[in-house]
Short mmCIF file of C-alpha atoms in Angstrom, two decimals:
data_model
loop_
_atom_site.label_atom_id
_atom_site.label_comp_id
_atom_site.label_asym_id
_atom_site.label_seq_id
_atom_site.Cartn_x
_atom_site.Cartn_y
_atom_site.Cartn_z
CA MET G 24 102.50 115.21 99.39
CA LYS G 25 103.96 116.21 102.71
CA LEU G 26 107.45 116.86 103.96
CA PHE G 27 108.59 114.91 106.99
CA ALA G 28 111.27 115.26 109.67
CA CYS G 29 113.57 112.50 110.89
CA GLN G 30 112.65 111.73 114.51
CA ALA G 31 116.27 110.89 115.26
CA CYS G 32 118.02 114.03 113.95
CA GLY G 33 115.40 116.45 112.60
CA ASN G 34 116.57 116.22 108.98
CA VAL G 35 113.93 117.10 106.34
CA LEU G 36 112.67 113.98 104.57
CA TYR G 37 110.73 113.30 101.40
CA PHE G 38 108.10 110.64 100.80
CA GLU G 39 110.38 108.34 98.79
CA ASN G 40 113.38 108.52 101.16
CA ARG G 41 114.53 105.10 102.36
CA VAL G 42 117.39 106.31 104.58
CA CYS G 43 118.03 109.57 106.41
CA GLU G 44 121.07 111.04 104.69
CA ARG G 45 122.14 112.84 107.88
CA CYS G 46 121.99 110.19 110.60
CA GLY G 47 121.68 106.98 108.56
CA HIS G 48 118.44 105.74 110.14
CA ARG G 49 116.33 103.51 107.95
CA LEU G 50 112.94 105.05 107.14
CA ALA G 51 109.49 103.55 106.71
CA PHE G 52 106.02 104.92 106.00
CA LEU G 53 103.26 104.28 108.55
CA PRO G 54 100.05 104.36 106.49
CA GLU G 55 97.76 104.38 109.53
CA ARG G 56 99.50 107.56 110.76
CA GLU G 57 100.25 108.96 107.31
CA THR G 58 103.81 109.75 108.30
CA LEU G 59 107.37 108.72 107.56
CA SER G 60 109.26 107.34 110.54
CA ALA G 61 112.85 106.55 111.40
CA ILE G 62 112.99 102.91 112.45
CA GLU G 63 115.41 100.79 114.45
CA PRO G 64 115.91 97.00 114.48
CA ASP G 65 113.90 95.13 117.11
CA GLY G 66 114.90 91.50 116.66
CA ALA G 67 113.18 90.31 113.49
CA SER G 68 110.91 93.38 113.51
CA TRP G 69 111.27 97.15 113.83
CA THR G 70 110.64 99.92 116.34
CA THR G 71 109.15 103.14 114.96
CA LEU G 72 110.51 106.37 116.42
CA ALA G 73 107.44 108.32 115.26
CA ASP G 74 105.16 106.65 117.81
CA LYS G 75 107.54 104.42 119.83
CA GLY G 76 105.78 101.39 118.39
CA SER G 77 107.42 97.99 118.46
CA GLY G 78 107.04 94.72 116.62
CA ARG G 79 106.38 96.40 113.27
CA MET G 80 107.12 94.61 110.01
CA LEU G 81 108.24 95.99 106.69
CA CYS G 82 106.24 95.06 103.59
CA ALA G 83 107.57 91.93 101.88
CA ASN G 84 108.34 94.03 98.80
CA ALA G 85 111.00 95.89 100.80
CA GLU G 86 113.17 92.87 99.98
CA PHE G 87 113.24 94.12 96.37
CA ASP G 88 113.62 97.80 97.34
CA ALA G 89 110.18 98.35 95.82
CA CYS G 90 108.41 99.46 99.01
CA ASN G 91 109.28 101.14 102.31
CA TRP G 92 105.87 100.89 103.96
CA LEU G 93 105.07 99.01 107.15
CA THR G 94 102.27 96.47 107.37
CA ASP G 95 99.36 97.31 109.67
CA PRO G 96 99.99 96.98 113.42
CA GLY G 97 99.22 93.46 114.60
CA SER G 98 98.57 92.27 111.06
CA GLU G 99 99.84 88.91 109.87
CA GLN G 100 99.76 90.05 106.25
CA ALA G 101 103.11 90.10 104.49
CA TYR G 102 102.21 93.11 102.35
CA CYS G 103 101.36 96.73 103.17
CA ARG G 104 98.10 98.50 102.34
CA ALA G 105 99.40 99.46 98.90
CA CYS G 106 101.17 96.25 97.87
CA ARG G 107 98.36 93.88 98.85
CA HIS G 108 96.54 95.22 95.78
CA ASN G 109 99.24 93.80 93.49
CA GLY G 110 98.38 90.92 91.22
CA THR G 111 100.96 90.07 88.58
CA VAL G 112 104.40 91.65 88.85
CA PRO G 113 107.19 91.43 86.25
CA ASN G 114 110.00 88.90 86.15
CA LEU G 115 112.04 90.12 89.10
CA SER G 116 115.03 87.99 88.11
CA ASP G 117 115.41 90.30 85.10
CA PRO G 118 117.30 93.44 86.27
CA ALA G 119 115.60 95.65 83.66
CA GLN G 120 112.11 94.50 84.62
CA LEU G 121 112.93 94.81 88.32
CA ALA G 122 114.08 98.42 87.82
CA ALA G 123 110.94 99.20 85.81
CA TRP G 124 108.71 97.69 88.48
CA ARG G 125 110.37 99.82 91.14
CA GLU G 126 109.49 102.92 89.11
CA LEU G 127 105.88 101.79 88.87
CA GLU G 128 105.77 101.20 92.62
CA VAL G 129 106.91 104.78 93.29
CA ALA G 130 103.93 106.07 91.32
CA LYS G 131 101.54 103.53 92.82
CA HIS G 132 102.54 104.40 96.39
CA ARG G 133 101.98 108.09 95.70
CA LEU G 134 98.52 107.16 94.46
CA PHE G 135 97.76 105.16 97.58
CA TYR G 136 99.00 108.00 99.78
CA SER G 137 96.13 110.10 98.38
CA LEU G 138 93.53 107.33 98.53
CA ILE G 139 94.40 106.57 102.15
CA ARG G 140 94.35 110.23 103.12
CA TRP G 141 90.85 110.49 101.67
CA ARG G 142 89.71 107.37 103.56
CA LEU G 143 88.37 106.07 100.26
CA PRO G 144 87.01 102.49 100.19
CA LEU G 145 89.71 100.06 99.09
CA THR G 146 88.87 96.39 98.64
CA THR G 147 91.45 93.84 97.53
CA ARG G 148 90.77 91.15 94.93
CA TRP G 149 90.95 88.53 97.67
CA GLU G 150 88.22 90.30 99.63
CA ASP G 151 86.05 90.78 96.54
CA GLN G 152 87.02 88.41 93.72
CA ALA G 153 84.65 90.06 91.26
CA HIS G 154 85.29 93.77 91.82
CA GLY G 155 88.28 94.22 94.15
CA LEU G 156 91.07 96.60 93.12
CA ILE G 157 94.10 94.79 91.69
CA PHE G 158 97.12 95.87 89.64
CA ASN G 159 98.86 93.75 87.02
CA PHE G 160 102.23 95.05 85.83
CA LEU G 161 102.88 93.35 82.50
CA ALA G 162 105.81 93.34 80.08
CA ASP G 163 105.45 93.02 76.33
CA ASP G 164 106.20 89.57 74.90
CA PRO G 165 109.38 89.95 72.79
CA ASN G 166 108.15 87.12 70.56
CA SER G 167 104.88 88.84 69.74
CA SER G 168 103.99 92.07 67.93
CA GLN G 169 101.09 92.63 70.31
CA ARG G 170 101.70 95.32 72.93
CA ILE G 171 100.39 95.38 76.48
CA MET G 172 97.92 98.22 76.84
CA THR G 173 97.35 100.13 80.06
CA GLY G 174 93.69 100.05 81.08
CA HIS G 175 90.94 99.16 83.55
CA ASP G 176 88.47 96.30 83.56
CA ASN G 177 86.11 95.92 86.52
CA GLY G 178 88.67 96.64 89.20
CA LEU G 179 91.61 95.08 87.33
CA ILE G 180 94.12 97.76 86.35
CA THR G 181 96.81 96.75 83.88
CA ILE G 182 99.91 98.92 83.66
CA ALA G 183 102.25 98.31 80.72
CA LEU G 184 105.82 97.97 81.91
CA THR G 185 107.03 99.68 78.75
CA GLU G 186 105.59 102.94 80.05
CA THR G 187 108.65 103.18 82.30
CA ASP G 188 110.80 103.60 79.19
CA GLU G 189 111.01 107.39 78.84
CA ILE G 190 111.71 107.25 75.11
CA GLU G 191 108.77 104.93 74.47
CA ARG G 192 106.50 106.99 76.71
CA GLU G 193 107.44 110.15 74.85
CA ARG G 194 106.85 108.42 71.52
CA ARG G 195 103.38 107.39 72.65
CA ARG G 196 102.69 110.87 73.98
CA LEU G 197 103.47 112.37 70.59
CA GLU G 198 101.59 109.64 68.76
CA MET G 199 98.50 110.31 70.89
CA GLY G 200 98.84 114.08 70.68
CA GLU G 201 99.05 114.41 74.47
CA PRO G 202 100.59 117.41 76.26
CA TYR G 203 101.34 115.26 79.30
CA ARG G 204 102.04 111.55 79.94
CA THR G 205 103.45 110.20 83.21
CA LEU G 206 103.33 106.99 85.21
CA LEU G 207 101.53 108.73 88.07
CA GLY G 208 99.02 110.14 85.61
CA HIS G 209 98.25 106.62 84.38
CA PHE G 210 97.62 105.37 87.91
CA ARG G 211 95.37 108.30 88.80
CA HIS G 212 93.38 107.99 85.58
CA GLU G 213 92.84 104.24 85.73
CA VAL G 214 91.84 104.26 89.40
CA GLY G 215 89.26 106.89 88.43
CA HIS G 216 87.46 104.17 86.45
CA TYR G 217 87.50 101.96 89.53
CA PHE G 218 85.99 104.67 91.71
CA TRP G 219 83.34 105.40 89.09
CA ASP G 220 82.21 101.82 89.70
CA VAL G 221 82.48 102.13 93.50
CA LEU G 222 81.31 105.67 94.22
CA VAL G 223 79.04 106.45 91.25
CA ARG G 224 77.41 103.26 90.03
CA ALA G 225 77.37 101.39 93.34
CA GLY G 226 77.08 104.62 95.34
CA GLY G 227 73.77 105.76 93.89
CA LYS G 228 75.23 108.78 92.07
CA LEU G 229 74.51 107.77 88.47
CA GLY G 230 71.88 110.44 87.83
CA GLU G 231 74.02 113.26 89.20
CA CYS G 232 77.07 112.01 87.34
CA ARG G 233 75.24 111.72 84.01
CA ALA G 234 73.93 115.25 84.41
CA MET G 235 77.53 116.44 84.74
CA PHE G 236 79.50 114.12 82.42
CA GLY G 237 76.90 112.81 79.97
CA ASP G 238 75.19 109.50 79.18
CA ASP G 239 77.57 106.65 79.97
CA THR G 240 75.30 104.12 78.22
CA VAL G 241 76.65 105.32 74.85
CA ASP G 242 78.55 102.43 73.23
CA TYR G 243 82.14 102.75 74.47
CA GLY G 244 83.78 100.84 71.61
CA GLN G 245 82.10 102.98 68.96
CA ALA G 246 82.93 106.15 70.87
CA LEU G 247 86.59 105.13 71.04
CA GLN G 248 86.73 104.38 67.30
CA ARG G 249 85.09 107.70 66.51
CA HIS G 250 87.57 109.57 68.71
CA TYR G 251 90.61 108.05 67.03
CA ALA G 252 89.12 108.52 63.56
CA GLU G 253 87.82 112.08 63.96
CA GLY G 254 89.62 113.50 66.99
CA PRO G 255 88.04 115.83 69.57
CA PRO G 256 85.58 118.59 68.62
CA PRO G 257 87.27 121.92 67.84
CA ASP G 258 85.84 123.63 70.93
CA TRP G 259 86.62 120.79 73.34
CA GLN G 260 88.56 122.99 75.81
CA GLN G 261 85.34 124.77 76.77
CA ASN G 262 83.94 121.61 78.37
CA TYR G 263 86.72 119.04 78.86
CA VAL G 264 90.01 118.98 80.77
CA SER G 265 91.76 117.06 77.97
CA ALA G 266 91.15 115.95 74.41
CA TYR G 267 90.92 112.32 75.53
CA ALA G 268 88.15 113.24 77.96
CA THR G 269 85.89 113.92 74.96
CA THR G 270 85.95 110.22 74.02
CA HIS G 271 83.20 109.00 76.36
CA PRO G 272 81.66 110.03 79.72
CA TRP G 273 83.69 107.29 81.44
CA GLU G 274 86.92 108.80 80.12
CA ASP G 275 85.76 112.30 80.98
CA PHE G 276 85.17 111.19 84.57
CA ALA G 277 88.51 109.36 84.82
CA GLU G 278 90.45 112.29 83.33
CA THR G 279 88.74 114.76 85.66
CA TRP G 280 89.37 112.44 88.62
CA ALA G 281 93.08 112.26 87.73
CA HIS G 282 93.34 116.04 87.48
CA TYR G 283 91.62 116.45 90.82
CA LEU G 284 94.30 114.25 92.40
CA HIS G 285 96.98 116.22 90.53
CA ILE G 286 95.66 119.46 92.00
CA VAL G 287 95.23 118.27 95.58
CA ASP G 288 98.58 116.48 95.75
CA THR G 289 100.51 119.37 94.22
CA LEU G 290 98.85 122.02 96.36
CA GLU G 291 99.66 120.05 99.49
CA MET G 292 103.32 119.97 98.45
CA ALA G 293 103.27 123.70 97.70
CA SER G 294 101.69 124.32 101.09
CA GLU G 295 104.40 122.27 102.81
CA PHE G 296 106.96 124.66 101.33
CA GLY G 297 104.89 127.69 102.36
CA MET G 298 104.69 128.91 98.77
CA GLN G 299 102.95 132.10 97.78
CA VAL G 300 102.46 133.84 94.45
CA ARG G 301 102.51 137.62 94.43
CA PRO G 302 103.36 139.08 91.00
CA ARG G 303 104.71 142.62 91.19
CA VAL G 304 102.54 143.76 88.30
CA ASP G 305 99.33 142.17 89.62
CA ARG G 306 97.63 145.25 91.03
CA ASP G 307 94.19 143.62 91.25
CA GLY G 308 95.39 140.49 93.07
CA GLU G 309 93.96 138.10 90.49
CA LEU G 310 97.21 136.14 90.30
CA THR G 311 98.06 136.37 93.99
CA ALA G 312 97.74 133.38 96.32
CA ARG G 313 99.15 132.24 99.66
CA ILE G 314 99.16 128.45 99.63
CA ARG G 315 98.96 127.68 103.32
CA SER G 316 95.84 125.56 103.84
CA ASN G 317 95.57 121.77 103.66
CA PRO G 318 93.74 120.90 100.40
CA TYR G 319 92.51 117.65 101.92
CA GLU G 320 90.49 119.68 104.40
CA ALA G 321 88.98 122.19 101.95
CA THR G 322 85.19 122.07 101.99
CA ASP G 323 84.76 124.48 99.07
CA PHE G 324 86.49 123.47 95.85
CA GLN G 325 86.72 127.11 94.80
CA VAL G 326 89.34 127.59 97.50
CA LEU G 327 91.55 125.11 95.66
CA VAL G 328 90.88 126.79 92.32
CA ASN G 329 91.82 130.18 93.76
CA ALA G 330 95.19 128.75 94.80
CA TRP G 331 95.75 126.48 91.80
CA LEU G 332 95.36 129.01 88.99
CA PRO G 333 97.94 131.56 90.26
CA PHE G 334 100.30 128.73 91.27
CA THR G 335 100.25 127.08 87.83
CA PHE G 336 100.54 130.41 86.03
CA ALA G 337 103.71 131.08 88.03
CA ILE G 338 105.24 127.59 87.75
CA ASN G 339 104.46 127.37 84.02
CA SER G 340 106.24 130.70 83.54
CA VAL G 341 109.27 129.44 85.49
CA ASN G 342 109.37 126.29 83.36
CA ARG G 343 109.30 128.36 80.18
CA ALA G 344 112.25 130.35 81.49
CA MET G 345 114.14 127.05 81.55
CA GLY G 346 112.94 126.10 78.07
CA VAL G 347 110.87 123.11 79.25
CA ARG G 348 107.19 122.27 78.87
CA ASP G 349 104.59 123.69 81.22
CA LEU G 350 104.13 121.85 84.50
CA TYR G 351 100.37 121.98 83.97
CA PRO G 352 99.56 122.41 80.26
CA PHE G 353 95.78 122.46 80.66
CA ILE G 354 92.96 125.01 80.75
CA LEU G 355 90.36 124.91 83.50
CA SER G 356 87.23 126.37 81.94
CA PRO G 357 84.14 127.07 84.09
CA ALA G 358 82.60 123.79 82.86
CA VAL G 359 85.73 121.83 83.82
CA ILE G 360 85.86 123.52 87.22
CA ALA G 361 82.25 122.43 87.79
CA LYS G 362 83.22 118.83 86.95
CA LEU G 363 86.18 119.01 89.31
CA GLY G 364 83.80 120.35 91.96
CA PHE G 365 81.62 117.26 91.44
CA ILE G 366 84.65 115.02 92.04
CA HIS G 367 85.52 117.07 95.12
CA ALA G 368 82.04 116.57 96.59
CA LEU G 369 82.06 112.87 95.67
CA VAL G 370 85.41 112.26 97.33
CA ARG G 371 84.57 114.27 100.44
CA GLY G 372 81.28 112.41 100.77
CA ALA G 373 83.03 109.06 100.56
CA ALA G 374 85.70 110.21 103.01
CA LYS G 375 83.04 111.31 105.48
CA ALA G 376 81.22 108.00 105.14
CA GLY G 377 84.49 106.12 105.62
CA SER G 378 85.31 107.93 108.84
CA ASN G 379 81.93 107.18 110.45
#
């Protein structure tokens, strides 16, 4: 993520800011310019100070304080590039469900920030009724013992509203034996399944992907049952980024995809703050890194690895000093780094094709 500056007063702004705390200007994100702009009323529309544009409209979900993005210039659509992928939303007349949905939208908009920056192909369900990307945010039925499960099915991503409950999310994390469980992680993982369909299967990369992640024709249901019955192999960290990635090649791809987005997004934020790691006792420079470059522009994935490893060693150590869990509680073995490199090449190839 990037830092922004208010065009009216120069105050430093963050991606989720709705109002500049210094000058009071309302703020909106311009997805086509990938920037946050101070805006001023222009009749029924808005003027953007970032580019002096006029006649801009806020996404319809701004009415519920669930979005601060602008719709595309000249578009008659009521929803922004992120919200037009919504399908079912919760009962917004219920204050608890409305608050939960707002939390989900924060994570979803961070996801779309990355997808838009990569110029990745994004098709709505209305443009492609069979395979378009659509999100359903569903609440558990209080009259039923059946729980909504987060998952992906041919472009349809279901996110369980109960995941916004921190106590419930922590309970599930412990139940599943996970070191990490966040809303943003769910979005990044599930959209990885969607892009496996779009970039791998439909993109002619099946052979290369199978050589890296394994044979995806293995029965998924049986693989899932085996994973929950037997758990991951004892040496799983040598080849997989997480225990869940051992379940099936599809899950390995989605987990690796999610971690790639974790790395790129976090390194961009670190770069925005001009962070560098230079341990006093590191005489060989193995844990030294100056995080100055834009990870979205890196051609060689090893450049990201060389910044990521020292950065996470440092931040994990800081977290431990506060008595909290590691920011990044994962090991990147050479095999995992190779898989992340595959995702890097896949994404960069799609981004290049999208810009032509």
